[in-house]
PDB file of C-alpha atoms and ligand atoms in Angstrom:
ATOM      1  CA  MET S   1      45.014 -19.621 119.834  1.00  0.00           C
ATOM      2  CA  ILE S   2      43.502 -23.217 118.600  1.00  0.00           C
ATOM      3  CA  VAL S   3      39.872 -21.998 116.871  1.00  0.00           C
ATOM      4  CA  ARG S   4      36.955 -24.842 117.155  1.00  0.00           C
ATOM      5  CA  LYS S   5      34.428 -24.916 115.184  1.00  0.00           C
ATOM      6  CA  SER S   6      30.882 -24.992 115.863  1.00  0.00           C
ATOM      7  CA  LYS S   7      28.758 -27.618 113.722  1.00  0.00           C
ATOM      8  CA  SER S   8      27.503 -25.044 111.006  1.00  0.00           C
ATOM      9  CA  GLU S   9      30.965 -23.778 110.796  1.00  0.00           C
ATOM     10  CA  ILE S  10      31.978 -27.269 110.127  1.00  0.00           C
ATOM     11  CA  GLU S  11      29.238 -27.589 107.447  1.00  0.00           C
ATOM     12  CA  LYS S  12      30.612 -24.151 106.003  1.00  0.00           C
ATOM     13  CA  MET S  13      34.406 -25.350 105.266  1.00  0.00           C
ATOM     14  CA  ARG S  14      32.614 -28.755 103.679  1.00  0.00           C
ATOM     15  CA  LEU S  15      30.635 -26.848 101.545  1.00  0.00           C
ATOM     16  CA  ALA S  16      34.078 -24.324 100.964  1.00  0.00           C
ATOM     17  CA  GLY S  17      36.068 -28.306 101.004  1.00  0.00           C
ATOM     18  CA  GLN S  18      34.138 -29.927  97.892  1.00  0.00           C
ATOM     19  CA  VAL S  19      34.594 -26.756  95.802  1.00  0.00           C
ATOM     20  CA  VAL S  20      38.039 -27.477  95.685  1.00  0.00           C
ATOM     21  CA  ALA S  21      37.525 -31.559  95.228  1.00  0.00           C
ATOM     22  CA  ASP S  22      35.370 -30.044  91.992  1.00  0.00           C
ATOM     23  CA  VAL S  23      37.880 -28.241  90.838  1.00  0.00           C
ATOM     24  CA  HIS S  24      40.421 -31.538  91.608  1.00  0.00           C
ATOM     25  CA  LYS S  25      37.884 -33.673  90.306  1.00  0.00           C
ATOM     26  CA  MET S  26      38.196 -31.396  86.810  1.00  0.00           C
ATOM     27  CA  LEU S  27      42.013 -31.245  86.918  1.00  0.00           C
ATOM     28  CA  GLN S  28      42.354 -34.925  86.552  1.00  0.00           C
ATOM     29  CA  ASP S  29      40.862 -34.485  83.405  1.00  0.00           C
ATOM     30  CA  LEU S  30      42.835 -31.793  82.003  1.00  0.00           C
ATOM     31  CA  VAL S  31      46.131 -33.406  83.563  1.00  0.00           C
ATOM     32  CA  ARG S  32      48.417 -34.438  80.644  1.00  0.00           C
ATOM     33  CA  PRO S  33      50.955 -34.133  77.826  1.00  0.00           C
ATOM     34  CA  GLY S  34      50.963 -30.902  76.084  1.00  0.00           C
ATOM     35  CA  VAL S  35      48.924 -28.425  78.329  1.00  0.00           C
ATOM     36  CA  THR S  36      50.784 -25.882  80.387  1.00  0.00           C
ATOM     37  CA  THR S  37      49.956 -25.245  83.547  1.00  0.00           C
ATOM     38  CA  ARG S  38      48.994 -21.371  83.285  1.00  0.00           C
ATOM     39  CA  GLU S  39      46.112 -22.907  81.526  1.00  0.00           C
ATOM     40  CA  LEU S  40      44.863 -25.308  84.198  1.00  0.00           C
ATOM     41  CA  ASP S  41      45.348 -22.181  86.659  1.00  0.00           C
ATOM     42  CA  ARG S  42      42.989 -20.355  84.560  1.00  0.00           C
ATOM     43  CA  ARG S  43      40.407 -23.189  84.499  1.00  0.00           C
ATOM     44  CA  ALA S  44      40.766 -23.758  88.247  1.00  0.00           C
ATOM     45  CA  GLU S  45      40.245 -19.727  88.891  1.00  0.00           C
ATOM     46  CA  GLU S  46      36.744 -20.282  86.282  1.00  0.00           C
ATOM     47  CA  ARG S  47      35.804 -23.138  88.903  1.00  0.00           C
ATOM     48  CA  ILE S  48      36.010 -21.601  92.049  1.00  0.00           C
ATOM     49  CA  ARG S  49      34.503 -18.396  90.923  1.00  0.00           C
ATOM     50  CA  LYS S  50      31.527 -19.972  88.780  1.00  0.00           C
ATOM     51  CA  ALA S  51      31.449 -21.394  92.480  1.00  0.00           C
ATOM     52  CA  GLY S  52      30.740 -18.491  94.538  1.00  0.00           C
ATOM     53  CA  ALA S  53      34.512 -18.544  95.776  1.00  0.00           C
ATOM     54  CA  THR S  54      37.727 -16.860  95.351  1.00  0.00           C
ATOM     55  CA  PRO S  55      40.432 -18.675  95.259  1.00  0.00           C
ATOM     56  CA  THR S  56      42.553 -17.687  98.744  1.00  0.00           C
ATOM     57  CA  PHE S  57      46.099 -18.613  97.202  1.00  0.00           C
ATOM     58  CA  LYS S  58      46.002 -15.964  94.970  1.00  0.00           C
ATOM     59  CA  GLY S  59      47.140 -12.284  96.332  1.00  0.00           C
ATOM     60  CA  TYR S  60      47.876 -14.289  99.687  1.00  0.00           C
ATOM     61  CA  GLN S  61      51.187 -11.873 101.276  1.00  0.00           C
ATOM     62  CA  VAL S  62      54.162 -14.132 103.109  1.00  0.00           C
ATOM     63  CA  GLY S  63      56.238 -11.299 103.834  1.00  0.00           C
ATOM     64  CA  ARG S  64      56.802  -9.067 100.952  1.00  0.00           C
ATOM     65  CA  GLU S  65      56.013 -11.934  98.180  1.00  0.00           C
ATOM     66  CA  VAL S  66      52.681 -12.021  96.994  1.00  0.00           C
ATOM     67  CA  PHE S  67      51.060 -14.926  95.030  1.00  0.00           C
ATOM     68  CA  PRO S  68      49.987 -14.650  91.396  1.00  0.00           C
ATOM     69  CA  ALA S  69      47.955 -17.673  91.201  1.00  0.00           C
ATOM     70  CA  SER S  70      44.550 -19.505  92.382  1.00  0.00           C
ATOM     71  CA  LEU S  71      46.604 -22.546  92.324  1.00  0.00           C
ATOM     72  CA  CYS S  72      50.397 -24.033  93.223  1.00  0.00           C
ATOM     73  CA  VAL S  73      51.523 -26.298  90.727  1.00  0.00           C
ATOM     74  CA  SER S  74      54.421 -27.977  91.393  1.00  0.00           C
ATOM     75  CA  ILE S  75      56.574 -30.505  88.952  1.00  0.00           C
ATOM     76  CA  ASN S  76      58.788 -33.411  89.550  1.00  0.00           C
ATOM     77  CA  GLN S  77      62.203 -32.358  92.249  1.00  0.00           C
ATOM     78  CA  GLU S  78      59.304 -28.639  93.215  1.00  0.00           C
ATOM     79  CA  ILE S  79      57.424 -29.772  96.387  1.00  0.00           C
ATOM     80  CA  VAL S  80      55.340 -26.858  96.789  1.00  0.00           C
ATOM     81  CA  HIS S  81      54.048 -23.350  95.720  1.00  0.00           C
ATOM     82  CA  GLY S  82      55.647 -23.785  92.496  1.00  0.00           C
ATOM     83  CA  ILE S  83      53.266 -20.563  90.546  1.00  0.00           C
ATOM     84  CA  PRO S  84      51.879 -21.944  86.949  1.00  0.00           C
ATOM     85  CA  GLY S  85      53.105 -20.336  84.190  1.00  0.00           C
ATOM     86  CA  ASP S  86      54.668 -21.133  80.151  1.00  0.00           C
ATOM     87  CA  ARG S  87      55.992 -24.343  80.885  1.00  0.00           C
ATOM     88  CA  VAL S  88      54.548 -27.303  79.176  1.00  0.00           C
ATOM     89  CA  LEU S  89      53.438 -30.615  81.050  1.00  0.00           C
ATOM     90  CA  GLU S  90      55.302 -33.493  79.363  1.00  0.00           C
ATOM     91  CA  GLU S  91      54.683 -37.119  79.320  1.00  0.00           C
ATOM     92  CA  GLY S  92      56.517 -38.916  82.646  1.00  0.00           C
ATOM     93  CA  ASP S  93      56.193 -35.832  84.615  1.00  0.00           C
ATOM     94  CA  VAL S  94      54.529 -35.408  87.801  1.00  0.00           C
ATOM     95  CA  LEU S  95      52.275 -32.674  88.979  1.00  0.00           C
ATOM     96  CA  SER S  96      51.309 -31.794  92.270  1.00  0.00           C
ATOM     97  CA  VAL S  97      48.612 -29.220  91.887  1.00  0.00           C
ATOM     98  CA  ASP S  98      47.128 -27.330  95.064  1.00  0.00           C
ATOM     99  CA  CYS S  99      44.414 -25.923  95.519  1.00  0.00           C
ATOM    100  CA  GLY S 100      42.589 -22.896  98.054  1.00  0.00           C
ATOM    101  CA  ALA S 101      39.191 -22.081  97.538  1.00  0.00           C
ATOM    102  CA  THR S 102      37.161 -19.004 100.438  1.00  0.00           C
ATOM    103  CA  LEU S 103      33.341 -19.872 100.324  1.00  0.00           C
ATOM    104  CA  ASP S 104      31.530 -17.574 102.326  1.00  0.00           C
ATOM    105  CA  GLY S 105      34.497 -16.654 104.547  1.00  0.00           C
ATOM    106  CA  TYR S 106      35.706 -20.293 104.869  1.00  0.00           C
ATOM    107  CA  VAL S 107      38.973 -21.620 103.157  1.00  0.00           C
ATOM    108  CA  GLY S 108      39.048 -25.130 101.829  1.00  0.00           C
ATOM    109  CA  ASP S 109      42.731 -26.547 101.418  1.00  0.00           C
ATOM    110  CA  SER S 110      43.541 -29.762  99.118  1.00  0.00           C
ATOM    111  CA  ALA S 111      46.507 -31.319  97.123  1.00  0.00           C
ATOM    112  CA  VAL S 112      47.229 -34.011  94.441  1.00  0.00           C
ATOM    113  CA  THR S 113      49.880 -35.380  93.136  1.00  0.00           C
ATOM    114  CA  LEU S 114      48.685 -36.685  89.889  1.00  0.00           C
ATOM    115  CA  PRO S 115      51.282 -38.604  86.741  1.00  0.00           C
ATOM    116  CA  VAL S 116      51.339 -36.887  83.493  1.00  0.00           C
ATOM    117  CA  GLY S 117      50.682 -39.664  81.641  1.00  0.00           C
ATOM    118  CA  LYS S 118      52.902 -42.494  82.300  1.00  0.00           C
ATOM    119  CA  VAL S 119      55.872 -42.783  84.584  1.00  0.00           C
ATOM    120  CA  ALA S 120      58.336 -44.870  86.059  1.00  0.00           C
ATOM    121  CA  PRO S 121      57.341 -46.986  88.990  1.00  0.00           C
ATOM    122  CA  GLU S 122      59.390 -45.964  91.386  1.00  0.00           C
ATOM    123  CA  VAL S 123      58.048 -42.470  90.872  1.00  0.00           C
ATOM    124  CA  ALA S 124      54.282 -44.671  90.582  1.00  0.00           C
ATOM    125  CA  LEU S 125      55.148 -46.137  94.203  1.00  0.00           C
ATOM    126  CA  LEU S 126      56.387 -42.369  95.620  1.00  0.00           C
ATOM    127  CA  ILE S 127      53.254 -40.879  94.862  1.00  0.00           C
ATOM    128  CA  GLU S 128      50.212 -44.073  95.780  1.00  0.00           C
ATOM    129  CA  ARG S 129      52.414 -43.978  99.307  1.00  0.00           C
ATOM    130  CA  THR S 130      52.658 -40.890  99.711  1.00  0.00           C
ATOM    131  CA  ARG S 131      48.369 -40.480  99.198  1.00  0.00           C
ATOM    132  CA  GLU S 132      48.711 -44.263 102.016  1.00  0.00           C
ATOM    133  CA  SER S 133      50.550 -41.795 104.169  1.00  0.00           C
ATOM    134  CA  LEU S 134      47.329 -38.705 104.007  1.00  0.00           C
ATOM    135  CA  TYR S 135      45.081 -41.648 104.430  1.00  0.00           C
ATOM    136  CA  ARG S 136      46.671 -43.530 107.801  1.00  0.00           C
ATOM    137  CA  ALA S 137      46.923 -39.747 109.374  1.00  0.00           C
ATOM    138  CA  ILE S 138      43.491 -39.074 108.582  1.00  0.00           C
ATOM    139  CA  ALA S 139      42.415 -41.837 110.288  1.00  0.00           C
ATOM    140  CA  VAL S 140      44.425 -41.603 113.418  1.00  0.00           C
ATOM    141  CA  SER S 141      42.861 -37.526 113.631  1.00  0.00           C
ATOM    142  CA  MET S 142      39.893 -38.354 116.806  1.00  0.00           C
ATOM    143  CA  PRO S 143      39.085 -36.150 120.072  1.00  0.00           C
ATOM    144  CA  GLY S 144      42.453 -37.613 122.368  1.00  0.00           C
ATOM    145  CA  ASN S 145      44.428 -38.832 119.883  1.00  0.00           C
ATOM    146  CA  ARG S 146      47.200 -35.997 120.022  1.00  0.00           C
ATOM    147  CA  VAL S 147      49.591 -33.546 117.033  1.00  0.00           C
ATOM    148  CA  GLY S 148      52.485 -36.354 117.474  1.00  0.00           C
ATOM    149  CA  ASP S 149      50.245 -39.367 117.173  1.00  0.00           C
ATOM    150  CA  VAL S 150      49.324 -37.922 112.967  1.00  0.00           C
ATOM    151  CA  GLY S 151      52.433 -36.682 112.748  1.00  0.00           C
ATOM    152  CA  HIS S 152      54.129 -40.457 113.400  1.00  0.00           C
ATOM    153  CA  ALA S 153      51.639 -41.891 111.496  1.00  0.00           C
ATOM    154  CA  VAL S 154      52.527 -40.683 108.547  1.00  0.00           C
ATOM    155  CA  GLN S 155      56.123 -40.612 109.706  1.00  0.00           C
ATOM    156  CA  SER S 156      56.132 -44.387 111.094  1.00  0.00           C
ATOM    157  CA  TYR S 157      54.842 -46.167 107.201  1.00  0.00           C
ATOM    158  CA  ILE S 158      56.707 -43.623 104.959  1.00  0.00           C
ATOM    159  CA  ASP S 159      60.741 -44.256 107.372  1.00  0.00           C
ATOM    160  CA  SER S 160      59.573 -47.543 105.879  1.00  0.00           C
ATOM    161  CA  PHE S 161      60.627 -47.082 102.092  1.00  0.00           C
ATOM    162  CA  GLY S 162      63.662 -44.623 102.817  1.00  0.00           C
ATOM    163  CA  TYR S 163      62.597 -42.049 101.735  1.00  0.00           C
ATOM    164  CA  GLY S 164      62.500 -38.106 103.053  1.00  0.00           C
ATOM    165  CA  ILE S 165      59.609 -36.471 104.567  1.00  0.00           C
ATOM    166  CA  VAL S 166      60.023 -32.808 104.897  1.00  0.00           C
ATOM    167  CA  GLN S 167      60.442 -31.356 107.710  1.00  0.00           C
ATOM    168  CA  ASP S 168      60.466 -27.680 106.202  1.00  0.00           C
ATOM    169  CA  PHE S 169      56.739 -27.201 105.809  1.00  0.00           C
ATOM    170  CA  CYS S 170      54.005 -28.764 107.687  1.00  0.00           C
ATOM    171  CA  GLY S 171      50.330 -29.544 108.265  1.00  0.00           C
ATOM    172  CA  HIS S 172      48.390 -26.409 109.350  1.00  0.00           C
ATOM    173  CA  GLY S 173      44.929 -25.416 111.643  1.00  0.00           C
ATOM    174  CA  VAL S 174      42.432 -24.066 108.972  1.00  0.00           C
ATOM    175  CA  GLY S 175      38.988 -22.272 108.901  1.00  0.00           C
ATOM    176  CA  ARG S 176      38.398 -18.116 107.795  1.00  0.00           C
ATOM    177  CA  ARG S 177      42.074 -18.269 107.281  1.00  0.00           C
ATOM    178  CA  LEU S 178      43.957 -20.499 105.276  1.00  0.00           C
ATOM    179  CA  HIS S 179      46.900 -20.875 108.217  1.00  0.00           C
ATOM    180  CA  GLU S 180      45.995 -21.089 111.236  1.00  0.00           C
ATOM    181  CA  GLU S 181      46.890 -23.274 114.509  1.00  0.00           C
ATOM    182  CA  PRO S 182      48.264 -25.584 115.366  1.00  0.00           C
ATOM    183  CA  GLN S 183      51.149 -26.580 113.047  1.00  0.00           C
ATOM    184  CA  ILE S 184      50.898 -30.082 111.903  1.00  0.00           C
ATOM    185  CA  PRO S 185      53.817 -31.850 111.528  1.00  0.00           C
ATOM    186  CA  ASN S 186      54.359 -35.067 108.875  1.00  0.00           C
ATOM    187  CA  TYR S 187      57.010 -36.519 111.494  1.00  0.00           C
ATOM    188  CA  GLY S 188      56.671 -37.356 115.171  1.00  0.00           C
ATOM    189  CA  PHE S 189      55.985 -39.181 118.769  1.00  0.00           C
ATOM    190  CA  PRO S 190      53.581 -41.004 119.636  1.00  0.00           C
ATOM    191  CA  GLY S 191      51.587 -39.322 122.761  1.00  0.00           C
ATOM    192  CA  THR S 192      52.696 -36.403 121.841  1.00  0.00           C
ATOM    193  CA  GLY S 193      51.840 -32.727 121.613  1.00  0.00           C
ATOM    194  CA  ARG S 194      47.835 -31.171 122.131  1.00  0.00           C
ATOM    195  CA  ARG S 195      45.217 -33.371 122.667  1.00  0.00           C
ATOM    196  CA  LEU S 196      43.202 -33.067 119.217  1.00  0.00           C
ATOM    197  CA  LYS S 197      39.411 -32.036 120.231  1.00  0.00           C
ATOM    198  CA  ALA S 198      36.934 -31.838 118.189  1.00  0.00           C
ATOM    199  CA  GLY S 199      35.666 -28.914 116.301  1.00  0.00           C
ATOM    200  CA  TRP S 200      39.234 -28.315 115.421  1.00  0.00           C
ATOM    201  CA  CYS S 201      39.854 -28.351 111.899  1.00  0.00           C
ATOM    202  CA  ILE S 202      43.087 -29.184 110.322  1.00  0.00           C
ATOM    203  CA  ALA S 203      44.797 -29.619 106.970  1.00  0.00           C
ATOM    204  CA  ILE S 204      47.325 -32.871 107.066  1.00  0.00           C
ATOM    205  CA  GLU S 205      49.607 -32.771 104.200  1.00  0.00           C
ATOM    206  CA  PRO S 206      52.682 -34.785 104.347  1.00  0.00           C
ATOM    207  CA  MET S 207      55.340 -33.913 101.580  1.00  0.00           C
ATOM    208  CA  VAL S 208      57.463 -37.174 100.323  1.00  0.00           C
ATOM    209  CA  ASN S 209      60.490 -36.965  97.888  1.00  0.00           C
ATOM    210  CA  LEU S 210      62.564 -40.132  96.501  1.00  0.00           C
ATOM    211  CA  GLY S 211      65.799 -38.581  97.752  1.00  0.00           C
ATOM    212  CA  THR S 212      66.753 -36.872 101.282  1.00  0.00           C
ATOM    213  CA  HIS S 213      64.455 -34.703 103.454  1.00  0.00           C
ATOM    214  CA  GLU S 214      66.092 -31.629 102.384  1.00  0.00           C
ATOM    215  CA  THR S 215      64.575 -28.624 100.866  1.00  0.00           C
ATOM    216  CA  ARG S 216      66.068 -24.769  99.544  1.00  0.00           C
ATOM    217  CA  THR S 217      63.487 -21.720  97.838  1.00  0.00           C
ATOM    218  CA  LEU S 218      63.774 -20.447  94.374  1.00  0.00           C
ATOM    219  CA  ALA S 219      64.672 -17.220  93.346  1.00  0.00           C
ATOM    220  CA  ASP S 220      61.230 -16.613  92.835  1.00  0.00           C
ATOM    221  CA  GLY S 221      60.508 -16.414  96.459  1.00  0.00           C
ATOM    222  CA  TRP S 222      57.917 -19.238  96.344  1.00  0.00           C
ATOM    223  CA  THR S 223      59.020 -22.576  94.666  1.00  0.00           C
ATOM    224  CA  VAL S 224      60.253 -24.512  97.019  1.00  0.00           C
ATOM    225  CA  GLU S 225      62.761 -27.961  95.243  1.00  0.00           C
ATOM    226  CA  THR S 226      64.480 -30.870  96.555  1.00  0.00           C
ATOM    227  CA  ALA S 227      68.417 -29.641  97.804  1.00  0.00           C
ATOM    228  CA  ASP S 228      68.811 -33.161  95.851  1.00  0.00           C
ATOM    229  CA  GLY S 229      66.973 -33.069  92.823  1.00  0.00           C
ATOM    230  CA  SER S 230      64.794 -36.170  93.445  1.00  0.00           C
ATOM    231  CA  ILE S 231      61.333 -36.509  92.383  1.00  0.00           C
ATOM    232  CA  SER S 232      58.912 -34.916  95.744  1.00  0.00           C
ATOM    233  CA  ALA S 233      55.111 -36.185  96.136  1.00  0.00           C
ATOM    234  CA  HIS S 234      52.016 -34.044  97.974  1.00  0.00           C
ATOM    235  CA  PHE S 235      48.806 -34.767  99.332  1.00  0.00           C
ATOM    236  CA  GLU S 236      46.159 -33.114 100.724  1.00  0.00           C
ATOM    237  CA  HIS S 237      43.182 -32.440 103.101  1.00  0.00           C
ATOM    238  CA  SER S 238      41.193 -30.228 104.949  1.00  0.00           C
ATOM    239  CA  VAL S 239      40.277 -32.583 107.803  1.00  0.00           C
ATOM    240  CA  ALA S 240      37.221 -31.908 110.731  1.00  0.00           C
ATOM    241  CA  ILE S 241      37.982 -33.287 114.146  1.00  0.00           C
ATOM    242  CA  THR S 242      34.703 -34.604 115.074  1.00  0.00           C
ATOM    243  CA  ASP S 243      33.432 -37.334 118.320  1.00  0.00           C
ATOM    244  CA  ASP S 244      32.293 -39.357 115.262  1.00  0.00           C
ATOM    245  CA  GLY S 245      34.981 -39.308 113.753  1.00  0.00           C
ATOM    246  CA  PRO S 246      37.031 -37.423 110.997  1.00  0.00           C
ATOM    247  CA  VAL S 247      35.554 -35.917 108.245  1.00  0.00           C
ATOM    248  CA  VAL S 248      36.970 -35.221 105.158  1.00  0.00           C
ATOM    249  CA  LEU S 249      36.069 -31.965 104.466  1.00  0.00           C
ATOM    250  CA  THR S 250      37.726 -31.544 101.171  1.00  0.00           C
ATOM    251  CA  SER S 251      36.672 -35.378  99.715  1.00  0.00           C
ATOM    252  CA  ARG S 252      36.517 -36.147  96.405  1.00  0.00           C
ATOM    253  CA  GLY S 253      34.227 -39.225  97.130  1.00  0.00           C
ATOM    254  CA  ASP S 254      37.355 -41.914  95.936  1.00  0.00           C
ATOM    255  CA  ASP S 255      38.828 -41.848  99.553  1.00  0.00           C
ATOM    256  CA  PRO S 256      39.317 -45.606 100.312  1.00  0.00           C
ATOM    257  CA  PRO S 257      37.426 -47.594 103.246  1.00  0.00           C
ATOM    258  CA  GLY S 258      38.150 -46.410 106.459  1.00  0.00           C
ATOM    259  CA  PRO S 259      36.887 -45.171 110.133  1.00  0.00           C
ATOM    260  CA  TRP S 260      36.456 -41.378 108.277  1.00  0.00           C
ATOM    261  CA  ILE S 261      32.858 -39.630 107.913  1.00  0.00           C
ATOM    262  CA  PRO S 262      32.176 -40.757 103.993  1.00  0.00           C
ATOM    263  CA  GLY S 263      32.271 -36.738 102.743  1.00  0.00           C
ATOM    264  CA  THR S 264      29.574 -35.865  99.807  1.00  0.00           C
ATOM    265  CA  SER S 265      31.061 -35.150  97.110  1.00  0.00           C
ATOM    266  CA  ALA S 266      27.835 -32.894  96.042  1.00  0.00           C
ATOM    267  CA  VAL S 267      28.600 -29.099  94.680  1.00  0.00           C
ATOM    268  CA  ALA S 268      25.851 -27.142  94.745  1.00  0.00           C
TER     269      ALA S 268
HETATM  270 MG1  LIG G 301      47.536 -27.154 100.284  1.00  0.00          MG
HETATM  271 MG1  LIG G 302      47.981 -26.777 103.654  1.00  0.00          MG
END
């Protein structure tokens, strides 16, 4: 069942999303060579709790595995769901950070990929194009369009560069729970799938590899990496579908110009 949110629920979603946006803005300044991912996680949790929210990922359970941290940190060939720890970031690394916060019963979910210092030119391009693919998907997230249109917006752009689009994981509905229906794949055919309706809130999250689309999960039960060891990038926003257009609930105020309703970056 797909839960449609009322206007007041969407406003609560936006407030939760702004807690996540605030964490990402803080991390942009903290991510540099020499910092450990555990330190980033500690700072993120502190920020989330200070805002009166709780870290959605901490204690999140899939089967028998319980996620132990507030952030997912995925470095270089890691795609998603990496666990913070003692690893020290080095110049030239690529860090994907995913953050979730629950405020007043509603969840915000957003990810960015950040270069650590200076990265290789082909990696900088991968990051920029993955971010662009997210906004192309958000741009078609309007009532009347279909789930296949959203995936196609990512795929038609990313395929033109010969990158691998991850298929084993995808975007999702978001609301009172982190993962709700429907699934939002990062590939698809135009005009296919469920019709988007006003009140849907979805997390759109393209994961794009320099090499093939194939993945494998490490023995820790969480970390997903590229099967061929190639670098990967991941961008995600939580978005509300409204009759006035898409609302980027987790906006950091740095969205490019587009048909979305500018989110406020103000955090209470
Ligand atoms: Mg996420
Ligand atoms: Mg997500």
